[in-house]
């Protein structure tokens, strides 16, 4: 820049110069990154412009690493993340913002219910947490209704029932398990023996199945060992 004072009376002009440096305004770039995160988990924001630093509008909701952009969920809510590129040469700072929503982790609750069932019969499992779905690790042993938790014994053995509550807002699913033991129904076998006996005499009944006990419907008519 030149400053000129016009000379008079035959005097030349007087001039003085001074340089000025013009600096381009900084830009904060375009921000990106997953805007949902679970409490205790992380997500990362980034910018197309390097050299800036990150800050959080509410560190009780979410913190952010100033250099890497890694966000950690602290509590459920929404916070604004600001990316700032410092201005130089008389230019103001450039900023860009992006919101992050923090969601509380889901829980699967405490499971309960009778853990033994006979083949062909039912038992029911339940959870203190609603909104989940049930599944069986082995439907050839026991099936379970996905919504009601009603278990049906299919064959003797053990199966694990899983209760799953779907995670939202960046949170993983929550699961809880409980085993059920399915027992084959007992059989009484086929009975045989002479069905006629004289008062004071004996006859014997037997079964093809061992391990049972006998009883009489009327001991005044006939007793049985």
mmCIF file of C-alpha atoms in Angstrom, residues 4 8 10 14 22-24 26 45 53 65 68 100 123 130 132 135 151 154 173 193 195 197 200 221 225:
data_model
loop_
_atom_site.group_PDB
_atom_site.id
_atom_site.type_symbol
_atom_site.label_atom_id
_atom_site.label_comp_id
_atom_site.label_asym_id
_atom_site.label_seq_id
_atom_site.Cartn_x
_atom_site.Cartn_y
_atom_site.Cartn_z
ATOM 1 C CA UNK A 4 1.367 9.770 -1.558
ATOM 2 C CA UNK A 8 4.112 21.620 -4.667
ATOM 3 C CA UNK A 10 8.513 22.313 -7.818
ATOM 4 C CA UNK A 14 6.391 12.239 -1.226
ATOM 5 C CA UNK A 22 -4.409 -11.088 3.051
ATOM 6 C CA UNK A 23 -5.237 -14.454 4.594
ATOM 7 C CA UNK A 24 -7.936 -16.828 3.362
ATOM 8 C CA UNK A 26 -10.434 -20.863 7.609
ATOM 9 C CA UNK A 45 -16.975 -37.733 14.364
ATOM 10 C CA UNK A 53 -10.263 -29.402 17.631
ATOM 11 C CA UNK A 65 -11.601 -36.336 22.426
ATOM 12 C CA UNK A 68 -9.465 -37.681 17.543
ATOM 13 C CA UNK A 100 -25.023 -36.848 19.015
ATOM 14 C CA UNK A 123 -43.872 -74.767 31.469
ATOM 15 C CA UNK A 130 -40.969 -56.548 28.935
ATOM 16 C CA UNK A 132 -38.170 -59.012 24.488
ATOM 17 C CA UNK A 135 -35.760 -68.466 21.472
ATOM 18 C CA UNK A 151 -42.111 -73.965 26.645
ATOM 19 C CA UNK A 154 -40.330 -82.338 22.751
ATOM 20 C CA UNK A 173 -29.054 -56.258 22.241
ATOM 21 C CA UNK A 193 -52.130 -111.986 35.245
ATOM 22 C CA UNK A 195 -58.157 -111.952 36.710
ATOM 23 C CA UNK A 197 -59.332 -115.561 42.293
ATOM 24 C CA UNK A 200 -58.688 -116.612 50.610
ATOM 25 C CA UNK A 221 -62.767 -106.965 48.142
ATOM 26 C CA UNK A 225 -48.886 -106.356 47.611
#
